[in-house]
PDB file of C-alpha atoms in Angstrom:
ATOM      1  CA  MET A   1     198.926 116.691 288.577  1.00 41.00           C
ATOM      2  CA  ILE A   2     194.625 116.722 289.387  1.00 42.00           C
ATOM      3  CA  PRO A   3     194.346 118.543 292.492  1.00 46.00           C
ATOM      4  CA  ALA A   4     193.789 116.375 295.957  1.00 43.00           C
ATOM      5  CA  ASP A   5     189.826 117.866 295.770  1.00 44.00           C
ATOM      6  CA  GLU A   6     188.713 117.093 292.902  1.00 55.00           C
ATOM      7  CA  SER A   7     186.232 113.837 292.043  1.00 65.00           C
ATOM      8  CA  ALA A   8     186.685 110.541 290.890  1.00 64.00           C
ATOM      9  CA  SER A   9     184.077 111.168 288.328  1.00 68.00           C
ATOM     10  CA  THR A  10     185.961 114.200 287.842  1.00 75.00           C
ATOM     11  CA  ARG A  11     189.073 112.361 287.750  1.00 78.00           C
ATOM     12  CA  ARG A  12     187.783 110.244 285.821  1.00 84.00           C
ATOM     13  CA  THR A  13     186.239 112.506 282.978  1.00 88.00           C
ATOM     14  CA  ARG A  14     189.728 114.179 282.659  1.00 88.00           C
ATOM     15  CA  THR A  15     192.211 110.759 282.008  1.00 91.00           C
ATOM     16  CA  VAL A  16     189.476 109.683 279.333  1.00 94.00           C
ATOM     17  CA  MET A  17     189.996 113.818 277.887  1.00 95.00           C
ATOM     18  CA  VAL A  18     193.642 112.473 276.935  1.00 94.00           C
ATOM     19  CA  SER A  19     193.547 109.215 276.051  1.00 94.00           C
ATOM     20  CA  PHE A  20     190.713 110.736 273.480  1.00 96.00           C
ATOM     21  CA  LEU A  21     193.677 113.889 273.155  1.00 96.00           C
ATOM     22  CA  GLY A  22     196.029 110.872 272.131  1.00 94.00           C
ATOM     23  CA  ALA A  23     193.576 107.698 270.726  1.00 95.00           C
ATOM     24  CA  VAL A  24     192.044 109.578 268.376  1.00 96.00           C
ATOM     25  CA  VAL A  25     192.115 113.635 268.688  1.00 96.00           C
ATOM     26  CA  ARG A  26     195.620 112.834 266.811  1.00 94.00           C
ATOM     27  CA  ARG A  27     194.364 111.313 264.288  1.00 92.00           C
ATOM     28  CA  MET A  28     191.889 113.052 263.256  1.00 93.00           C
ATOM     29  CA  GLY A  29     193.933 116.450 262.492  1.00 92.00           C
ATOM     30  CA  ASP A  30     195.304 117.094 265.923  1.00 94.00           C
ATOM     31  CA  TRP A  31     191.262 118.880 266.154  1.00 96.00           C
ATOM     32  CA  MET A  32     188.175 118.281 267.325  1.00 95.00           C
ATOM     33  CA  PRO A  33     184.360 119.541 267.816  1.00 95.00           C
ATOM     34  CA  ILE A  34     182.412 120.420 270.955  1.00 95.00           C
ATOM     35  CA  ALA A  35     179.425 118.772 270.645  1.00 93.00           C
ATOM     36  CA  GLY A  36     180.716 115.379 268.647  1.00 95.00           C
ATOM     37  CA  THR A  37     183.263 115.461 271.686  1.00 95.00           C
ATOM     38  CA  VAL A  38     180.141 115.934 274.477  1.00 95.00           C
ATOM     39  CA  ASP A  39     178.582 113.291 272.255  1.00 95.00           C
ATOM     40  CA  LEU A  40     180.519 110.613 272.234  1.00 96.00           C
ATOM     41  CA  MET A  41     182.012 110.889 276.113  1.00 95.00           C
ATOM     42  CA  GLU A  42     178.293 110.646 277.047  1.00 95.00           C
ATOM     43  CA  GLN A  43     178.095 107.143 275.715  1.00 95.00           C
ATOM     44  CA  LEU A  44     181.470 106.207 277.755  1.00 93.00           C
ATOM     45  CA  GLY A  45     179.713 107.533 280.939  1.00 93.00           C
ATOM     46  CA  LEU A  46     180.266 111.075 281.647  1.00 93.00           C
ATOM     47  CA  ASP A  47     177.716 113.751 281.620  1.00 90.00           C
ATOM     48  CA  ALA A  48     177.708 117.115 279.694  1.00 92.00           C
ATOM     49  CA  ARG A  49     179.391 119.391 282.103  1.00 92.00           C
ATOM     50  CA  SER A  50     182.145 117.967 282.988  1.00 92.00           C
ATOM     51  CA  VAL A  51     183.020 117.499 279.433  1.00 94.00           C
ATOM     52  CA  ARG A  52     183.064 120.511 279.431  1.00 93.00           C
ATOM     53  CA  THR A  53     184.746 121.491 282.852  1.00 92.00           C
ATOM     54  CA  ALA A  54     187.675 118.635 280.640  1.00 93.00           C
ATOM     55  CA  VAL A  55     188.690 120.861 277.998  1.00 94.00           C
ATOM     56  CA  PHE A  56     188.415 123.784 280.442  1.00 93.00           C
ATOM     57  CA  ARG A  57     191.306 122.722 281.904  1.00 93.00           C
ATOM     58  CA  LEU A  58     192.888 121.099 279.655  1.00 94.00           C
ATOM     59  CA  LYS A  59     192.952 124.756 277.313  1.00 94.00           C
ATOM     60  CA  GLN A  60     194.687 126.897 281.288  1.00 93.00           C
ATOM     61  CA  ARG A  61     196.633 123.480 281.237  1.00 92.00           C
ATOM     62  CA  GLY A  62     197.917 124.970 277.558  1.00 94.00           C
ATOM     63  CA  TRP A  63     196.936 121.673 275.992  1.00 96.00           C
ATOM     64  CA  LEU A  64     193.928 122.471 274.003  1.00 96.00           C
ATOM     65  CA  ALA A  65     193.096 126.258 271.764  1.00 96.00           C
ATOM     66  CA  ALA A  66     190.064 128.039 270.663  1.00 94.00           C
ATOM     67  CA  GLU A  67     189.386 127.193 267.030  1.00 94.00           C
ATOM     68  CA  SER A  68     186.414 126.591 264.431  1.00 93.00           C
ATOM     69  CA  ARG A  69     186.820 124.220 260.599  1.00 90.00           C
ATOM     70  CA  GLY A  70     184.096 124.625 258.839  1.00 85.00           C
ATOM     71  CA  GLY A  71     181.714 126.005 260.779  1.00 86.00           C
ATOM     72  CA  LYS A  72     182.067 124.175 264.243  1.00 89.00           C
ATOM     73  CA  ARG A  73     183.463 124.629 267.109  1.00 93.00           C
ATOM     74  CA  GLY A  74     185.880 122.648 268.003  1.00 94.00           C
ATOM     75  CA  TYR A  75     189.463 122.780 270.371  1.00 95.00           C
ATOM     76  CA  ALA A  76     193.012 121.774 268.459  1.00 96.00           C
ATOM     77  CA  LEU A  77     195.385 120.643 270.387  1.00 96.00           C
ATOM     78  CA  THR A  78     198.581 123.267 271.069  1.00 96.00           C
ATOM     79  CA  PRO A  79     202.618 122.055 270.462  1.00 96.00           C
ATOM     80  CA  ALA A  80     202.628 121.256 273.533  1.00 94.00           C
ATOM     81  CA  ALA A  81     200.200 118.877 273.588  1.00 94.00           C
ATOM     82  CA  VAL A  82     200.772 117.406 270.097  1.00 94.00           C
ATOM     83  CA  LYS A  83     204.887 117.096 272.095  1.00 91.00           C
ATOM     84  CA  ALA A  84     203.588 115.535 275.382  1.00 89.00           C
ATOM     85  CA  LEU A  85     201.482 112.615 273.541  1.00 91.00           C
ATOM     86  CA  VAL A  86     203.530 112.211 270.696  1.00 90.00           C
ATOM     87  CA  ALA A  87     207.054 111.788 273.642  1.00 83.00           C
ATOM     88  CA  GLY A  88     204.406 108.563 275.229  1.00 84.00           C
ATOM     89  CA  ASP A  89     203.165 107.106 272.600  1.00 85.00           C
ATOM     90  CA  GLU A  90     206.069 104.639 271.947  1.00 77.00           C
ATOM     91  CA  ILE A  91     205.715 103.035 275.679  1.00 80.00           C
ATOM     92  CA  ILE A  92     201.924 103.443 275.678  1.00 85.00           C
ATOM     93  CA  TRP A  93     201.493 101.623 272.366  1.00 82.00           C
ATOM     94  CA  HIS A  94     204.141  99.307 272.855  1.00 71.00           C
ATOM     95  CA  ALA A  95     205.411  99.225 276.409  1.00 70.00           C
ATOM     96  CA  ARG A  96     208.626  99.015 277.355  1.00 75.00           C
ATOM     97  CA  GLN A  97     211.313  95.887 275.969  1.00 83.00           C
ATOM     98  CA  PRO A  98     212.629  93.976 278.346  1.00 90.00           C
ATOM     99  CA  ALA A  99     216.135  95.243 279.234  1.00 92.00           C
ATOM    100  CA  ASN A 100     219.382  93.237 278.786  1.00 92.00           C
ATOM    101  CA  LEU A 101     220.479  91.904 282.140  1.00 94.00           C
ATOM    102  CA  ASP A 102     224.649  92.455 280.852  1.00 93.00           C
ATOM    103  CA  ASP A 103     224.200  95.438 279.968  1.00 94.00           C
ATOM    104  CA  GLY A 104     223.982  96.541 283.102  1.00 94.00           C
ATOM    105  CA  TRP A 105     222.337  98.855 286.040  1.00 95.00           C
ATOM    106  CA  CYS A 106     222.575 103.218 286.050  1.00 94.00           C
ATOM    107  CA  ILE A 107     222.261 104.468 289.378  1.00 93.00           C
ATOM    108  CA  VAL A 108     221.630 108.066 290.192  1.00 93.00           C
ATOM    109  CA  ASN A 109     222.950 109.231 293.651  1.00 92.00           C
ATOM    110  CA  PHE A 110     222.339 113.304 294.912  1.00 91.00           C
ATOM    111  CA  SER A 111     222.794 115.473 297.433  1.00 90.00           C
ATOM    112  CA  VAL A 112     221.372 118.511 297.251  1.00 86.00           C
ATOM    113  CA  PRO A 113     221.242 121.116 299.505  1.00 86.00           C
ATOM    114  CA  GLU A 114     218.075 122.932 300.991  1.00 88.00           C
ATOM    115  CA  SER A 115     218.669 125.459 299.704  1.00 87.00           C
ATOM    116  CA  GLU A 116     217.787 123.654 297.081  1.00 86.00           C
ATOM    117  CA  ARG A 117     214.856 120.944 297.873  1.00 86.00           C
ATOM    118  CA  ALA A 118     212.197 122.075 294.542  1.00 91.00           C
ATOM    119  CA  LYS A 119     214.921 120.814 292.004  1.00 91.00           C
ATOM    120  CA  ARG A 120     215.580 118.019 294.530  1.00 89.00           C
ATOM    121  CA  HIS A 121     212.001 116.851 294.278  1.00 91.00           C
ATOM    122  CA  GLN A 122     211.614 118.124 290.056  1.00 91.00           C
ATOM    123  CA  LEU A 123     213.726 115.369 290.153  1.00 87.00           C
ATOM    124  CA  ARG A 124     212.971 112.530 291.983  1.00 89.00           C
ATOM    125  CA  ALA A 125     209.718 113.133 290.579  1.00 89.00           C
ATOM    126  CA  HIS A 126     210.967 112.638 287.815  1.00 88.00           C
ATOM    127  CA  LEU A 127     213.128 109.871 287.570  1.00 88.00           C
ATOM    128  CA  ALA A 128     210.785 108.029 288.860  1.00 88.00           C
ATOM    129  CA  SER A 129     208.768 108.938 285.899  1.00 82.00           C
ATOM    130  CA  LEU A 130     211.254 108.107 283.549  1.00 83.00           C
ATOM    131  CA  GLY A 131     211.586 103.724 286.069  1.00 84.00           C
ATOM    132  CA  PHE A 132     214.202 104.927 287.409  1.00 90.00           C
ATOM    133  CA  GLY A 133     213.468 102.381 290.874  1.00 92.00           C
ATOM    134  CA  ASN A 134     214.340 104.449 294.889  1.00 91.00           C
ATOM    135  CA  ILE A 135     217.047 102.405 296.950  1.00 89.00           C
ATOM    136  CA  SER A 136     217.252 104.095 299.411  1.00 84.00           C
ATOM    137  CA  THR A 137     216.335 108.026 299.928  1.00 82.00           C
ATOM    138  CA  ALA A 138     218.716 109.549 297.145  1.00 85.00           C
ATOM    139  CA  MET A 139     219.696 106.419 294.972  1.00 90.00           C
ATOM    140  CA  TRP A 140     217.659 105.757 291.856  1.00 93.00           C
ATOM    141  CA  ILE A 141     218.808 102.947 290.017  1.00 93.00           C
ATOM    142  CA  ALA A 142     216.823 101.671 286.373  1.00 92.00           C
ATOM    143  CA  PRO A 143     218.185  99.345 283.499  1.00 93.00           C
ATOM    144  CA  ALA A 144     221.965 101.053 281.667  1.00 93.00           C
ATOM    145  CA  ARG A 145     220.128 102.095 278.661  1.00 92.00           C
ATOM    146  CA  MET A 146     218.007 104.930 280.585  1.00 90.00           C
ATOM    147  CA  ARG A 147     221.220 106.114 281.278  1.00 92.00           C
ATOM    148  CA  GLY A 148     220.787 109.005 279.237  1.00 90.00           C
ATOM    149  CA  ALA A 149     217.223 109.801 280.069  1.00 87.00           C
ATOM    150  CA  ALA A 150     219.462 110.373 283.788  1.00 90.00           C
ATOM    151  CA  GLU A 151     222.251 112.278 282.287  1.00 92.00           C
ATOM    152  CA  GLN A 152     219.096 114.432 281.115  1.00 90.00           C
ATOM    153  CA  ALA A 153     216.753 114.913 284.053  1.00 89.00           C
ATOM    154  CA  VAL A 154     220.611 116.258 286.020  1.00 91.00           C
ATOM    155  CA  ARG A 155     221.585 118.872 283.163  1.00 91.00           C
ATOM    156  CA  GLU A 156     217.346 120.407 282.639  1.00 90.00           C
ATOM    157  CA  LEU A 157     217.159 121.043 286.692  1.00 91.00           C
ATOM    158  CA  ASP A 158     221.489 122.232 286.670  1.00 90.00           C
ATOM    159  CA  LEU A 159     221.709 119.723 289.533  1.00 90.00           C
ATOM    160  CA  ASP A 160     225.119 118.038 287.892  1.00 89.00           C
ATOM    161  CA  ARG A 161     227.416 119.276 290.338  1.00 91.00           C
ATOM    162  CA  TYR A 162     225.192 117.689 293.003  1.00 89.00           C
ATOM    163  CA  ALA A 163     224.518 113.971 291.220  1.00 91.00           C
ATOM    164  CA  ALA A 164     226.535 111.698 290.584  1.00 93.00           C
ATOM    165  CA  ILE A 165     225.544 108.596 288.042  1.00 93.00           C
ATOM    166  CA  PHE A 166     226.994 105.807 287.258  1.00 94.00           C
ATOM    167  CA  VAL A 167     226.553 102.684 285.284  1.00 94.00           C
ATOM    168  CA  GLY A 168     227.473  98.842 285.857  1.00 93.00           C
ATOM    169  CA  ALA A 169     226.306  95.256 286.562  1.00 92.00           C
ATOM    170  CA  TYR A 170     225.449  93.857 289.967  1.00 90.00           C
ATOM    171  CA  VAL A 171     227.426  92.189 291.131  1.00 86.00           C
ATOM    172  CA  ALA A 172     227.503  90.355 294.349  1.00 87.00           C
ATOM    173  CA  GLY A 173     225.409  91.342 297.578  1.00 87.00           C
ATOM    174  CA  GLN A 174     222.233  91.358 298.643  1.00 87.00           C
ATOM    175  CA  ASP A 175     219.992  89.029 296.230  1.00 90.00           C
ATOM    176  CA  LEU A 176     219.194  91.438 293.109  1.00 91.00           C
ATOM    177  CA  ARG A 177     215.598  90.190 292.754  1.00 92.00           C
ATOM    178  CA  THR A 178     214.630  90.638 296.312  1.00 92.00           C
ATOM    179  CA  LEU A 179     216.556  94.286 295.944  1.00 90.00           C
ATOM    180  CA  LEU A 180     213.946  95.123 292.486  1.00 93.00           C
ATOM    181  CA  TYR A 181     211.464  93.960 294.219  1.00 92.00           C
ATOM    182  CA  GLU A 182     211.974  97.523 297.283  1.00 90.00           C
ATOM    183  CA  SER A 183     212.771  99.178 294.502  1.00 91.00           C
ATOM    184  CA  TRP A 184     209.953  98.916 292.809  1.00 92.00           C
ATOM    185  CA  ASP A 185     206.092  98.180 294.031  1.00 91.00           C
ATOM    186  CA  LEU A 186     206.398  95.134 291.440  1.00 93.00           C
ATOM    187  CA  ALA A 187     204.115  94.019 293.075  1.00 93.00           C
ATOM    188  CA  GLY A 188     201.478  96.548 292.603  1.00 93.00           C
ATOM    189  CA  ILE A 189     202.206  97.192 288.807  1.00 93.00           C
ATOM    190  CA  ASP A 190     202.082  93.403 288.622  1.00 95.00           C
ATOM    191  CA  ARG A 191     198.714  93.539 289.951  1.00 96.00           C
ATOM    192  CA  ARG A 192     197.224  96.103 287.495  1.00 96.00           C
ATOM    193  CA  TYR A 193     198.887  93.907 284.827  1.00 96.00           C
ATOM    194  CA  ARG A 194     196.124  90.961 285.813  1.00 97.00           C
ATOM    195  CA  GLU A 195     193.462  93.301 286.358  1.00 97.00           C
ATOM    196  CA  PHE A 196     193.865  94.801 283.449  1.00 96.00           C
ATOM    197  CA  VAL A 197     193.299  91.358 281.635  1.00 96.00           C
ATOM    198  CA  ALA A 198     190.452  89.862 284.156  1.00 96.00           C
ATOM    199  CA  ARG A 199     188.588  93.196 282.155  1.00 95.00           C
ATOM    200  CA  PHE A 200     189.326  92.500 279.038  1.00 94.00           C
ATOM    201  CA  GLN A 201     189.776  89.272 278.188  1.00 93.00           C
ATOM    202  CA  PRO A 202     186.352  88.441 278.169  1.00 92.00           C
ATOM    203  CA  GLU A 203     185.574  91.347 274.854  1.00 89.00           C
ATOM    204  CA  ILE A 204     188.413  89.441 273.015  1.00 90.00           C
ATOM    205  CA  ALA A 205     186.707  85.932 273.243  1.00 86.00           C
ATOM    206  CA  ALA A 206     182.985  87.647 272.357  1.00 85.00           C
ATOM    207  CA  LEU A 207     185.402  89.620 269.870  1.00 83.00           C
ATOM    208  CA  ASP A 208     187.082  87.552 268.191  1.00 75.00           C
ATOM    209  CA  GLY A 209     186.040  86.600 264.767  1.00 67.00           C
ATOM    210  CA  SER A 210     182.557  88.671 264.798  1.00 68.00           C
ATOM    211  CA  ASP A 211     181.969  91.481 262.220  1.00 68.00           C
ATOM    212  CA  ALA A 212     178.742  92.596 263.854  1.00 77.00           C
ATOM    213  CA  VAL A 213     180.831  95.003 266.020  1.00 82.00           C
ATOM    214  CA  ALA A 214     178.190  97.799 267.107  1.00 88.00           C
ATOM    215  CA  PRO A 215     180.039 100.713 266.179  1.00 91.00           C
ATOM    216  CA  GLU A 216     179.315 102.423 269.201  1.00 94.00           C
ATOM    217  CA  ARG A 217     180.595  99.321 271.156  1.00 93.00           C
ATOM    218  CA  ALA A 218     183.331  99.484 268.941  1.00 93.00           C
ATOM    219  CA  PHE A 219     184.461 102.996 270.145  1.00 96.00           C
ATOM    220  CA  VAL A 220     184.128 101.968 274.262  1.00 96.00           C
ATOM    221  CA  THR A 221     185.377  99.708 274.479  1.00 95.00           C
ATOM    222  CA  TYR A 222     188.574 100.688 272.074  1.00 96.00           C
ATOM    223  CA  LEU A 223     188.543 103.679 274.184  1.00 96.00           C
ATOM    224  CA  SER A 224     187.984 102.924 277.584  1.00 96.00           C
ATOM    225  CA  ALA A 225     190.569 100.170 276.834  1.00 95.00           C
ATOM    226  CA  VAL A 226     193.077 102.865 275.946  1.00 95.00           C
ATOM    227  CA  ASP A 227     192.423 104.716 279.098  1.00 94.00           C
ATOM    228  CA  HIS A 228     192.796 101.733 281.440  1.00 94.00           C
ATOM    229  CA  TRP A 229     195.912 100.386 279.504  1.00 95.00           C
ATOM    230  CA  ARG A 230     197.380 103.857 278.849  1.00 91.00           C
ATOM    231  CA  LYS A 231     198.675 104.564 282.771  1.00 87.00           C
ATOM    232  CA  LEU A 232     200.531 100.243 282.964  1.00 91.00           C
ATOM    233  CA  PRO A 233     203.591 100.104 280.740  1.00 87.00           C
ATOM    234  CA  PHE A 234     205.174 103.696 282.199  1.00 84.00           C
ATOM    235  CA  ARG A 235     204.604 102.478 285.833  1.00 86.00           C
ATOM    236  CA  ASP A 236     206.621  99.469 284.331  1.00 89.00           C
ATOM    237  CA  PRO A 237     210.257  99.949 284.489  1.00 89.00           C
ATOM    238  CA  GLY A 238     210.685  97.282 281.404  1.00 90.00           C
ATOM    239  CA  LEU A 239     213.245  94.886 284.223  1.00 93.00           C
ATOM    240  CA  PRO A 240     215.336  91.701 282.426  1.00 94.00           C
ATOM    241  CA  ARG A 241     213.257  89.183 282.185  1.00 93.00           C
ATOM    242  CA  GLN A 242     215.016  86.994 284.501  1.00 93.00           C
ATOM    243  CA  VAL A 243     214.416  89.832 287.619  1.00 94.00           C
ATOM    244  CA  LEU A 244     210.950  89.621 288.086  1.00 94.00           C
ATOM    245  CA  ALA A 245     208.333  86.272 288.860  1.00 93.00           C
ATOM    246  CA  ASP A 246     207.858  83.495 286.640  1.00 92.00           C
ATOM    247  CA  ASP A 247     204.276  84.132 286.573  1.00 94.00           C
ATOM    248  CA  TRP A 248     204.567  87.744 285.849  1.00 95.00           C
ATOM    249  CA  SER A 249     201.813  89.320 283.434  1.00 95.00           C
ATOM    250  CA  GLY A 250     202.867  92.193 281.681  1.00 93.00           C
ATOM    251  CA  PRO A 251     203.490  90.158 278.184  1.00 93.00           C
ATOM    252  CA  ASP A 252     199.831  88.731 278.911  1.00 95.00           C
ATOM    253  CA  ALA A 253     198.626  92.516 279.374  1.00 95.00           C
ATOM    254  CA  LEU A 254     200.167  93.131 276.035  1.00 93.00           C
ATOM    255  CA  ALA A 255     198.925  90.637 273.773  1.00 94.00           C
ATOM    256  CA  VAL A 256     195.296  91.892 275.491  1.00 95.00           C
ATOM    257  CA  PHE A 257     195.723  95.066 274.755  1.00 94.00           C
ATOM    258  CA  GLU A 258     197.301  94.951 271.442  1.00 93.00           C
ATOM    259  CA  ARG A 259     194.322  91.772 269.471  1.00 94.00           C
ATOM    260  CA  LEU A 260     192.259  94.990 271.086  1.00 94.00           C
ATOM    261  CA  VAL A 261     193.188  97.731 269.342  1.00 93.00           C
ATOM    262  CA  THR A 262     193.704  94.772 266.117  1.00 92.00           C
ATOM    263  CA  LEU A 263     189.737  94.120 266.117  1.00 92.00           C
ATOM    264  CA  LEU A 264     188.436  97.415 267.075  1.00 93.00           C
ATOM    265  CA  GLU A 265     190.514 100.681 266.113  1.00 94.00           C
ATOM    266  CA  GLY A 266     189.589 100.637 263.064  1.00 93.00           C
ATOM    267  CA  ARG A 267     185.858 101.123 263.706  1.00 93.00           C
ATOM    268  CA  ALA A 268     186.420 103.187 266.175  1.00 95.00           C
ATOM    269  CA  LEU A 269     188.278 105.394 264.292  1.00 96.00           C
ATOM    270  CA  ALA A 270     185.036 105.023 262.045  1.00 95.00           C
ATOM    271  CA  HIS A 271     182.719 106.286 264.610  1.00 96.00           C
ATOM    272  CA  ALA A 272     184.562 109.157 266.316  1.00 96.00           C
ATOM    273  CA  ALA A 273     184.581 110.316 262.573  1.00 95.00           C
ATOM    274  CA  GLY A 274     180.638 110.069 262.189  1.00 93.00           C
ATOM    275  CA  HIS A 275     181.348 112.660 265.303  1.00 93.00           C
ATOM    276  CA  TRP A 276     183.395 114.532 263.276  1.00 90.00           C
ATOM    277  CA  THR A 277     180.037 116.521 261.216  1.00 74.00           C
ATOM    278  CA  PRO A 278     177.818 118.581 263.765  1.00 52.00           C
ATOM    279  CA  ARG A 279     173.772 116.171 263.375  1.00 46.00           C
ATOM    280  CA  ALA A 280     170.936 118.276 261.545  1.00 38.00           C
ATOM    281  CA  GLY A 281     169.057 120.673 263.641  1.00 42.00           C
ATOM    282  CA  VAL A 282     172.006 120.383 266.624  1.00 41.00           C
ATOM    283  CA  PRO A 283     174.203 123.022 266.390  1.00 45.00           C
ATOM    284  CA  ALA A 284     178.019 122.742 266.050  1.00 44.00           C
TER     285      ALA A 284
END
């Protein structure tokens, strides 16, 4: 969790660095040279001091370990970092596929005593991160395919005796679409998708069919797109298409992201790779 007293610029540096680790460093042998990383981040408008601070904090978090390679000072991703990044890859790069409405819903209900308040908060946070929506204080809902994840979340916190998990169909009562829009901030998710399209669709128009994209521009646009996209699929619970508004913008946003990756990924990684070798006269 990002401390509340961090400035907006510091928060941006940290989130860009995490995007950089997942989209670039993992494809470069899980290691990065610090000098080259600072150079690349400066191309995105980040200052060297904030980048080094972000790296230090990622090291404190257990994501980075100091390691020199070929005489160059740098940092390697730790097993914990690789595990976390791999876990998010499927959702980030492919988004959640819409659930099948006929499969029904998973409902998690729990009543955790005050003596285990910390675990109660952990369970709420975990369910939210998994894509569950909050129906009421202690009742959460998600497509039925999330049953296994819900069982694991409850089991890991040793809260089995306080929780009940049900899977079944919606039968009658309150309008289902209304219920779901009240359980998630689906309007907010849709707005963020639209903002992504508005920001990056013009980039596609400018890049499509062009073979003369400057390497630095390819890198900056690619990593900016990944950084802006990265959190969107996690907010989207992947609800059945039938329960979403007719103009739901998720598919359009995914198409824009995937097109940008197709156009820019190779060129962006090639540009980054050039910074794994220090420039003449610049300390490694």
